[in-house]
Amino acid sequence: MTSNWSITNKPEFQALLQEKDRLKNQSIIKLFSEQPNRANDLTIAQAGIELDYSRHAIDRQGFDALFKIIDRSDSHRFANELLGGSNVNFTEKQPALHSLFRNRSSEKKHIVVSEIQQKMAHIVEDIVNGNKKGFTGKAFTDVVNLGIGGSYLGPKLVFESLSNYRNHLHCHFVSNLDPEDLKATLLTLQPETTLFVVCSKSFKTEETLINAQNAKNWLMKAGAKDLENNFIAITENTKAAQGFSIPAENCLLLPKEVVGRYSIWTSAGLTCALGIGWKSFNELLSGAEAMDSHFKSASPNENLPVIMSLLEFWYRNCWNTQVHAIIPYSHNLRSLPSHLQQLVMESNGKNALASGEFLESDTASVVWGTDGINGQHSFYQFLHQGTVLCPIDFILPLSPISGDSNQHSKMVSHCLAQARALMIGRSTDESYNYLVKKGLPEKYSRDLAPHLRMPGNRPSSIISFESLNPSVLGSLLALYEHKTYFSARLWGINPFDQWGVELGKTISENIQTVMFENEDCNELDPATHRLISKWKKTTLAD
Ligand code: F6P
């Protein structure tokens, strides 16, 4: 069902490269005078989200060539195959079912999805209302999510983002194998009122299982006789969870067809559903569903995920950019860059085609970023004057979720100012005039001007919405999921597997036998052996 060709071999790609050559020295700001309605023409609002993609190095003719890269039917076909349950995960020969969990309107609900959601709803109601209690009969005050990767980043992001929708439950997220993570979290918690949610699709992830074991020991030490009250497992591997002594009724299924980094909509979202309540969690699903419908029905040139994916293709494959920054002007969305880093890089950091051949063109960029205001005082110098071209997605809530709207407005002004400064830049002459006007001596101004020069022409999108609420957040996250999926389909790779993470895990097991069981392992290289010996000397000396 998937392609075994490289999109860069298409004749349309050669035409697109010519467009890039034509536009490579074109000033973006000049494109606005050439296309008077550009700001409106290149803005689309759908499902609560507005994409302004006017600050990009591409004009009408360039867009025409870019859209020709896909066949007109591609976007509908790709969306239908994902949302209709085809085997889009072609290496594991299965569908990717995350969207099913947010399909609120379907009359015939998938039976497994319904069962999971009903069980989840009961758990959430019981715990939030205080009906389900801890091992001494007290209601829960705290929930600790133990999980990593997709079993951590999405739930943490949603809980952080929706701070004004929270109830009395304090949610905590522990992912690190470093014992300091769990230790610091447990410091202020009481065992009798703490619920642990072990979120691990495989129930094999070493980091999560060690944290779960330590949490179990902490509870037992405080007098718990079993895990019946204070532990819930979210997993595909319920047998292993039960082997860990979590009773079957406390296990929520995470189906194998749901990939970790796309799993926030499913049982993997339990911790944040506990923190924001079932109603708000459902609004999150509704927002995502609105984006699903948009992805499925909109024509390519009005389709937000498709446009974002094609712009990624434009820069990555025609301009050879290596990086892509995600910069939210929102404290609550501060974890969005990390979530999208896993979503994009674990999904599309690949180069094998369905045919087994290797793709000659580039795939995913390095995705990075932090919240905008802090970024301005850290890496923006690099964005403005560095030698790397880095397309940016600014994420901008127009109104605050609470508090001082004046203060929030200042943040909006910073975001707009940065997007403009990156686009227009400042020439050496302008810099010189600016310095002279400031009263600096002529000679010094001349010497200093090159250091103030900013090349400009640095592209960005502004993705804005009225204010952050569960529905908008759902739509935003689904937008990036579909954009990532669409890019994978363009390149012909599978966004739903992650074979690349396996080898490191296996080697770590081998290394542990050498470290802890003193086994010889001739397969290891001298550099690894040297550090193992050093580690042995250091730890044995203690
Ligand atoms: O190692 C990568 C990975 O498999 C991710 O894809 C996943 O989100 C994470 O580990 C956690 O996996 P699990 O939920 O099975 O513990």
XYZ file of C-alpha atoms and ligand atoms in Angstrom:
558
model
C 0.000 0.000 0.000
C 2.953 2.338 0.371
C 5.313 3.699 -2.179
C 8.731 2.300 -2.936
C 10.009 5.334 -4.756
C 11.647 8.550 -3.692
C 9.593 11.677 -4.090
C 12.729 13.545 -5.088
C 12.895 11.427 -8.262
C 9.612 12.862 -9.497
C 9.943 15.350 -12.374
C 7.850 17.760 -10.285
C 10.676 17.854 -7.773
C 13.100 19.145 -10.407
C 10.605 21.900 -11.217
C 10.388 22.706 -7.510
C 14.173 22.981 -7.255
C 14.080 25.548 -10.039
C 11.566 27.519 -8.008
C 13.919 27.390 -5.062
C 16.736 28.764 -7.247
C 14.456 31.522 -8.435
C 13.422 32.431 -4.888
C 16.641 31.882 -2.958
C 17.635 35.551 -2.951
C 14.118 36.924 -2.956
C 13.291 39.093 0.054
C 10.258 37.772 1.932
C 9.100 41.246 2.896
C 9.035 42.231 -0.789
C 6.640 39.352 -1.465
C 4.032 41.299 0.514
C 4.159 44.221 -1.925
C 4.037 41.878 -4.908
C 0.960 40.125 -3.486
C -1.042 42.859 -1.755
C -3.437 40.445 -0.049
C -0.684 38.032 0.972
C -1.274 38.330 4.752
C -4.885 37.202 4.302
C -4.278 34.847 1.390
C -1.756 32.874 3.383
C -3.768 32.569 6.580
C -6.168 29.714 7.224
C -8.316 29.213 10.313
C -9.738 25.774 11.061
C -10.745 23.785 14.135
C -9.910 26.655 16.489
C -6.399 27.139 15.075
C -5.143 29.826 12.713
C -2.072 29.186 10.576
C -0.372 32.306 9.223
C 2.222 31.118 6.719
C 2.806 34.418 4.971
C 6.364 34.879 6.304
C 7.846 32.150 4.131
C 10.270 32.360 1.236
C 7.762 31.293 -1.374
C 5.338 33.050 -3.700
C 2.243 31.968 -5.680
C 4.256 30.360 -8.462
C 6.420 28.547 -5.887
C 3.324 27.274 -4.081
C 1.892 26.014 -7.367
C 5.030 23.952 -7.897
C 5.012 22.793 -4.275
C 1.430 21.523 -4.455
C 2.278 19.681 -7.685
C 4.620 17.498 -5.640
C 1.521 15.681 -4.414
C -1.173 14.252 -6.613
C -4.493 15.952 -5.964
C -5.905 12.769 -4.511
C -2.922 12.109 -2.209
C -4.055 14.144 0.768
C -7.527 12.538 0.844
C -6.093 9.090 0.261
C -3.455 9.463 2.969
C -6.000 10.825 5.477
C -8.560 8.146 4.632
C -6.034 5.366 5.002
C -5.003 6.595 8.455
C -8.470 7.450 9.748
C -10.108 4.469 8.063
C -7.815 1.940 9.769
C -5.635 0.724 6.856
C -2.297 -0.858 7.706
C -0.383 2.439 7.591
C 2.172 0.962 10.011
C 3.519 -1.208 7.220
C 6.544 -2.736 8.969
C 4.385 -3.986 11.825
C 1.507 -4.753 9.472
C -1.130 -2.941 11.490
C -3.191 0.251 11.501
C -2.444 3.241 13.744
C -5.562 3.567 15.837
C -4.970 6.700 17.931
C -7.595 8.750 16.025
C -10.289 6.164 16.839
C -10.123 7.264 20.468
C -11.214 10.782 19.564
C -13.902 9.734 17.139
C -16.835 11.048 19.226
C -19.458 11.117 16.518
C -19.115 7.624 15.099
C -22.351 5.756 15.641
C -20.651 2.397 15.644
C -17.934 2.840 18.215
C -15.055 0.431 18.137
C -15.830 -2.066 20.895
C -12.349 -2.114 22.438
C -12.182 1.685 22.395
C -15.579 1.926 24.112
C -14.576 -0.543 26.789
C -11.342 1.281 27.513
C -13.049 4.666 27.623
C -15.819 3.427 29.904
C -13.337 1.907 32.326
C -11.233 5.067 32.182
C -14.257 7.274 32.858
C -15.155 5.174 35.925
C -11.644 5.319 37.284
C -11.499 9.087 36.787
C -14.903 9.686 38.393
C -14.160 7.363 41.327
C -10.804 8.895 42.096
C -11.752 12.537 41.559
C -14.886 12.083 43.711
C -12.901 10.321 46.397
C -14.851 7.033 46.127
C -11.763 5.039 45.351
C -9.315 5.462 48.178
C -5.772 4.612 49.173
C -4.677 1.655 51.323
C -5.647 3.300 54.647
C -9.048 4.498 53.428
C -8.098 8.110 52.722
C -8.974 9.848 49.425
C -6.124 10.501 47.011
C -4.458 13.895 46.877
C -1.616 13.081 44.461
C -1.102 11.034 41.313
C 2.377 10.008 40.146
C 2.691 8.952 36.513
C 5.597 6.531 36.030
C 6.471 6.288 32.346
C 8.822 7.604 29.690
C 8.692 8.777 26.049
C 5.110 8.767 24.825
C 4.001 7.416 28.201
C 5.268 10.645 29.773
C 5.657 13.614 27.410
C 2.048 13.874 26.163
C 0.316 13.439 29.556
C 2.751 15.893 31.174
C 2.212 18.464 28.415
C -1.574 18.255 28.664
C -1.560 18.513 32.456
C 0.810 21.505 32.399
C -1.044 23.226 29.565
C -4.483 23.120 31.149
C -3.524 24.537 34.526
C -6.826 26.393 34.934
C -8.882 23.228 34.337
C -7.295 21.295 37.167
C -9.136 19.819 40.123
C -7.728 19.082 43.584
C -5.489 16.217 42.402
C -1.834 17.109 42.082
C -0.246 15.197 39.218
C 3.465 14.435 39.031
C 5.455 12.861 36.221
C 8.516 10.721 36.831
C 10.438 9.351 33.858
C 14.127 9.278 34.615
C 16.183 6.229 35.527
C 18.168 8.574 37.739
C 16.766 7.851 41.235
C 16.812 11.575 42.008
C 13.690 12.030 39.863
C 11.404 9.775 41.930
C 13.149 10.728 45.176
C 12.481 14.437 44.642
C 8.850 13.750 43.729
C 8.126 11.566 46.746
C 9.730 13.995 49.166
C 6.520 15.915 49.832
C 3.995 13.087 49.247
C 2.196 10.786 51.681
C 2.072 7.083 50.697
C -1.547 6.637 51.853
C -2.881 9.398 49.595
C -0.641 8.810 46.557
C -1.831 6.923 43.493
C 0.798 5.532 41.109
C -0.070 5.147 37.440
C 2.472 2.898 35.744
C 2.171 3.836 32.107
C 4.102 1.486 29.854
C 2.690 -0.001 26.684
C 5.249 -2.799 26.700
C 5.604 -3.061 30.489
C 9.225 -3.864 29.678
C 10.828 -0.438 29.777
C 13.654 -0.649 32.301
C 13.427 2.974 33.486
C 9.706 2.701 34.214
C 9.863 -0.723 35.866
C 12.668 0.334 38.213
C 10.737 3.456 39.222
C 7.600 1.330 39.712
C 9.530 -1.109 41.912
C 10.902 1.755 44.025
C 7.430 3.257 44.358
C 6.088 -0.157 45.389
C 8.822 -0.473 48.058
C 7.964 3.015 49.345
C 4.298 2.048 49.731
C 5.071 -1.311 51.369
C 7.436 0.363 53.801
C 4.574 2.648 54.807
C 2.320 -0.343 55.577
C 0.534 -1.184 52.295
C -0.036 -4.940 52.068
C -0.602 -5.036 48.313
C -1.031 -2.803 45.248
C -4.806 -3.106 45.089
C -5.557 0.483 46.076
C -2.602 2.623 45.137
C -1.442 1.254 41.774
C -2.924 1.348 38.282
C -1.227 -0.024 35.165
C -1.739 1.202 31.620
C -0.350 -1.331 29.236
C -0.761 -3.713 26.365
C 1.051 -6.321 28.456
C -1.480 -6.864 31.256
C 0.116 -10.218 32.052
C 3.381 -8.519 33.036
C 1.500 -5.872 35.030
C -0.282 -8.602 36.954
C 3.060 -10.342 37.432
C 4.137 -7.100 39.096
C 1.144 -7.602 41.481
C -1.171 -4.997 39.987
C -4.617 -6.626 40.030
C -6.417 -7.156 36.702
C -9.197 -4.695 37.609
C -6.549 -1.980 38.004
C -5.132 -2.605 34.515
C -6.249 -0.438 31.605
C -5.495 -1.702 28.146
C -3.283 0.326 25.814
C -3.875 -1.418 22.467
C -0.871 -2.490 20.455
C -2.090 -0.510 17.438
C -1.626 2.749 19.361
C 1.916 4.095 19.103
C 3.341 5.658 22.281
C 3.951 9.173 20.952
C 0.371 9.288 19.565
C -1.215 7.805 22.692
C -2.354 10.811 24.753
C -5.957 10.272 23.573
C -6.113 6.754 24.951
C -5.699 5.110 28.341
C -2.176 6.615 28.331
C -3.912 9.940 29.021
C -5.277 8.667 32.352
C -3.034 10.772 34.602
C -3.926 14.025 32.864
C -7.593 12.970 32.699
C -7.414 12.528 36.478
C -5.872 15.973 36.851
C -8.308 17.885 34.611
C -11.413 15.695 34.971
C -13.330 13.615 32.440
C -15.275 16.537 30.929
C -12.169 18.503 30.003
C -10.451 15.354 28.754
C -13.421 14.806 26.442
C -13.125 18.359 25.171
C -9.499 17.613 24.341
C -10.714 14.641 22.272
C -13.372 16.759 20.551
C -10.785 19.344 19.507
C -8.613 16.608 18.025
C -11.613 15.154 16.239
C -12.340 18.526 14.642
C -8.789 18.500 13.265
C -9.275 14.917 12.023
C -12.368 16.006 10.066
C -10.520 18.986 8.651
C -7.560 16.813 7.592
C -9.918 14.354 5.948
C -12.134 16.792 4.100
C -10.208 19.982 3.240
C -8.595 20.351 -0.157
C -4.771 20.336 -0.047
C -4.367 24.097 -0.436
C -6.690 24.709 2.514
C -5.538 21.828 4.628
C -3.448 22.867 7.647
C -1.500 19.609 8.157
C -0.853 19.322 4.406
C 0.378 22.917 4.073
C 2.655 22.568 7.110
C 4.027 19.307 5.781
C 4.669 20.772 2.325
C 6.457 23.751 3.858
C 8.628 21.314 5.805
C 9.370 19.543 2.516
C 10.151 22.871 0.825
C 12.837 23.795 3.339
C 14.152 20.327 4.208
C 14.400 18.917 0.702
C 14.863 22.020 -1.456
C 16.746 24.399 0.868
C 18.502 21.555 2.753
C 17.671 22.953 6.177
C 18.635 20.704 9.084
C 16.630 22.146 11.958
C 13.125 23.285 12.822
C 12.270 25.278 15.952
C 8.998 25.113 17.877
C 8.591 28.212 20.003
C 5.443 28.664 22.089
C 4.767 32.086 23.596
C 3.086 30.431 26.528
C 4.481 29.188 29.816
C 1.828 26.455 29.912
C 2.989 25.099 26.543
C 6.638 24.979 27.618
C 6.769 21.190 27.154
C 5.353 21.305 23.626
C 8.827 21.338 21.976
C 9.828 18.142 23.832
C 6.575 16.406 22.917
C 6.943 17.374 19.257
C 10.591 16.399 19.316
C 9.576 12.810 20.056
C 6.578 12.962 17.725
C 8.579 14.149 14.735
C 11.999 12.654 15.332
C 10.884 9.212 16.505
C 8.275 9.086 13.749
C 10.269 10.417 10.809
C 13.938 10.043 11.739
C 14.172 7.192 9.219
C 15.338 6.377 5.723
C 14.040 2.910 4.777
C 11.224 2.618 2.248
C 8.534 -0.066 2.156
C 10.497 -1.759 -0.631
C 13.525 -2.132 1.653
C 15.451 0.419 -0.402
C 16.940 3.457 1.264
C 15.663 6.917 0.611
C 18.186 9.213 -1.025
C 16.574 12.420 0.168
C 16.470 13.855 3.684
C 13.668 13.170 6.142
C 12.931 14.665 9.592
C 14.771 17.762 10.795
C 16.155 18.269 14.271
C 13.164 19.587 16.201
C 14.047 21.818 19.118
C 12.874 24.847 21.028
C 11.663 26.264 24.282
C 9.130 28.876 25.316
C 9.625 32.131 23.446
C 10.324 34.581 26.207
C 13.057 32.431 27.718
C 14.361 31.598 24.242
C 14.763 35.309 23.484
C 17.326 35.475 26.274
C 19.093 32.338 25.229
C 19.260 31.202 21.580
C 17.585 33.982 19.584
C 20.984 35.522 18.825
C 21.663 32.345 16.809
C 18.281 32.595 15.048
C 18.891 36.221 14.038
C 22.570 36.241 13.104
C 23.744 32.622 13.130
C 24.690 30.865 9.916
C 22.018 28.169 10.083
C 18.648 28.663 8.423
C 16.024 27.488 10.894
C 12.324 27.657 9.981
C 10.254 28.400 13.081
C 6.736 27.642 14.251
C 5.682 30.319 16.721
C 2.731 29.138 18.802
C 0.723 32.089 20.032
C -2.330 32.192 22.323
C -3.845 35.651 21.726
C -5.458 35.922 25.169
C -4.251 34.680 28.515
C -5.917 31.707 30.157
C -6.095 33.732 33.350
C -4.427 36.668 35.030
C -3.166 39.943 33.666
C -4.162 40.426 30.034
C -1.826 43.430 29.807
C 1.115 41.268 30.658
C -0.001 38.652 28.152
C -0.349 41.328 25.460
C 3.304 42.195 25.935
C 4.133 38.576 25.187
C 2.072 38.771 21.983
C 4.016 41.890 20.984
C 7.314 40.067 21.556
C 6.258 37.169 19.358
C 5.162 39.451 16.505
C 8.305 41.549 16.861
C 10.588 38.521 16.649
C 8.819 37.112 13.586
C 9.121 40.518 11.898
C 12.757 41.070 12.897
C 13.685 37.619 11.603
C 11.939 38.391 8.333
C 13.109 41.963 7.618
C 16.579 41.847 9.166
C 18.739 44.996 9.135
C 21.368 45.933 6.564
C 24.843 47.248 7.411
C 23.840 50.723 6.197
C 20.700 50.713 8.320
C 22.797 49.606 11.278
C 25.272 52.424 10.652
C 22.495 55.035 10.443
C 20.932 53.655 13.605
C 24.219 53.973 15.509
C 24.922 57.498 14.259
C 21.384 58.533 15.200
C 22.043 57.201 18.661
C 24.953 59.652 18.873
C 27.867 57.263 18.470
C 31.009 58.581 16.746
C 31.032 58.151 12.976
C 34.171 55.930 12.836
C 32.990 53.687 15.672
C 29.548 53.416 14.032
C 31.143 52.347 10.750
C 33.252 49.666 12.549
C 30.343 48.439 14.624
C 27.677 48.372 11.895
C 28.585 44.905 10.463
C 28.082 43.417 13.917
C 24.556 44.808 14.044
C 23.693 43.610 10.560
C 20.996 40.931 10.510
C 20.515 39.021 7.264
C 16.723 38.670 7.638
C 14.698 36.411 5.334
C 14.338 33.894 8.142
C 11.021 32.097 7.668
C 8.389 31.462 10.288
C 4.754 30.460 10.708
C 2.548 31.863 13.434
C 0.071 29.342 14.761
C -2.381 31.259 16.899
C -5.642 30.669 18.731
C -7.863 32.698 21.015
C -6.755 31.164 24.266
C -5.560 27.796 25.405
C -8.397 25.429 26.326
C -8.784 21.631 26.100
C -10.403 21.710 22.670
C -7.769 24.002 21.125
C -4.993 21.936 22.654
C -6.502 18.745 21.201
C -6.716 20.365 17.800
C -3.137 21.674 17.977
C -1.680 18.291 18.936
C -3.697 16.488 16.250
C -2.502 19.077 13.704
C 1.111 18.159 14.393
C 0.310 14.431 14.372
C -1.250 14.695 10.929
C 1.495 16.938 9.625
C 4.056 14.370 10.766
C 2.102 11.525 9.207
C 1.662 13.391 5.929
C 5.404 14.113 5.721
C 6.129 10.429 6.281
C 3.790 9.535 3.431
C 5.514 12.049 1.158
C 8.876 10.502 1.914
C 7.524 6.931 1.823
C 8.693 6.036 5.354
C 6.733 4.510 8.232
C 6.025 7.051 11.014
C 4.597 4.426 13.361
C 7.569 2.194 14.164
C 10.800 2.915 16.053
C 13.261 0.125 15.297
C 16.149 2.544 15.709
C 15.796 2.621 19.501
C 16.190 -1.147 19.936
C 19.918 -1.700 19.382
C 20.997 0.652 22.180
C 18.656 -1.126 24.602
C 20.106 -4.554 23.688
C 23.693 -3.355 24.013
C 22.878 -1.862 27.412
C 21.721 -5.330 28.541
C 25.051 -6.817 27.334
C 27.017 -4.095 29.061
C 25.135 -4.688 32.299
C 26.230 -8.341 32.290
C 29.846 -7.200 31.973
C 29.402 -4.565 34.694
C 27.378 -6.511 37.228
C 28.047 -10.154 36.508
C 31.684 -9.789 35.566
C 31.079 -11.603 32.321
C 33.659 -11.232 29.609
C 32.302 -9.741 26.496
C 34.826 -9.802 23.697
C 32.360 -8.194 21.376
C 32.696 -4.858 23.149
C 35.098 -2.298 21.769
C 38.183 -1.028 23.683
C 36.651 2.395 24.353
C 33.634 0.827 26.082
C 35.883 -1.586 28.003
C 38.066 1.267 29.210
C 35.150 3.141 30.773
C 33.683 -0.030 32.299
C 37.056 -0.635 33.997
C 37.127 2.939 35.223
C 33.545 2.596 36.528
C 34.525 -0.594 38.347
C 37.499 1.075 40.016
C 35.349 4.050 41.060
C 32.425 2.088 42.445
C 34.483 -0.676 44.058
C 36.544 1.995 45.778
C 33.375 3.294 47.544
O 12.245 3.576 23.470
C 11.295 4.293 22.804
C 9.912 3.942 23.268
O 9.571 2.671 22.823
C 8.911 4.983 22.811
O 8.450 4.758 21.542
C 7.872 4.868 23.867
O 7.034 5.992 23.889
C 8.720 4.710 25.101
O 9.827 3.953 24.688
C 8.055 4.070 26.280
O 7.635 2.776 25.968
P 6.630 1.996 26.908
O 5.358 2.762 26.957
O 6.479 0.640 26.286
O 7.257 1.910 28.273
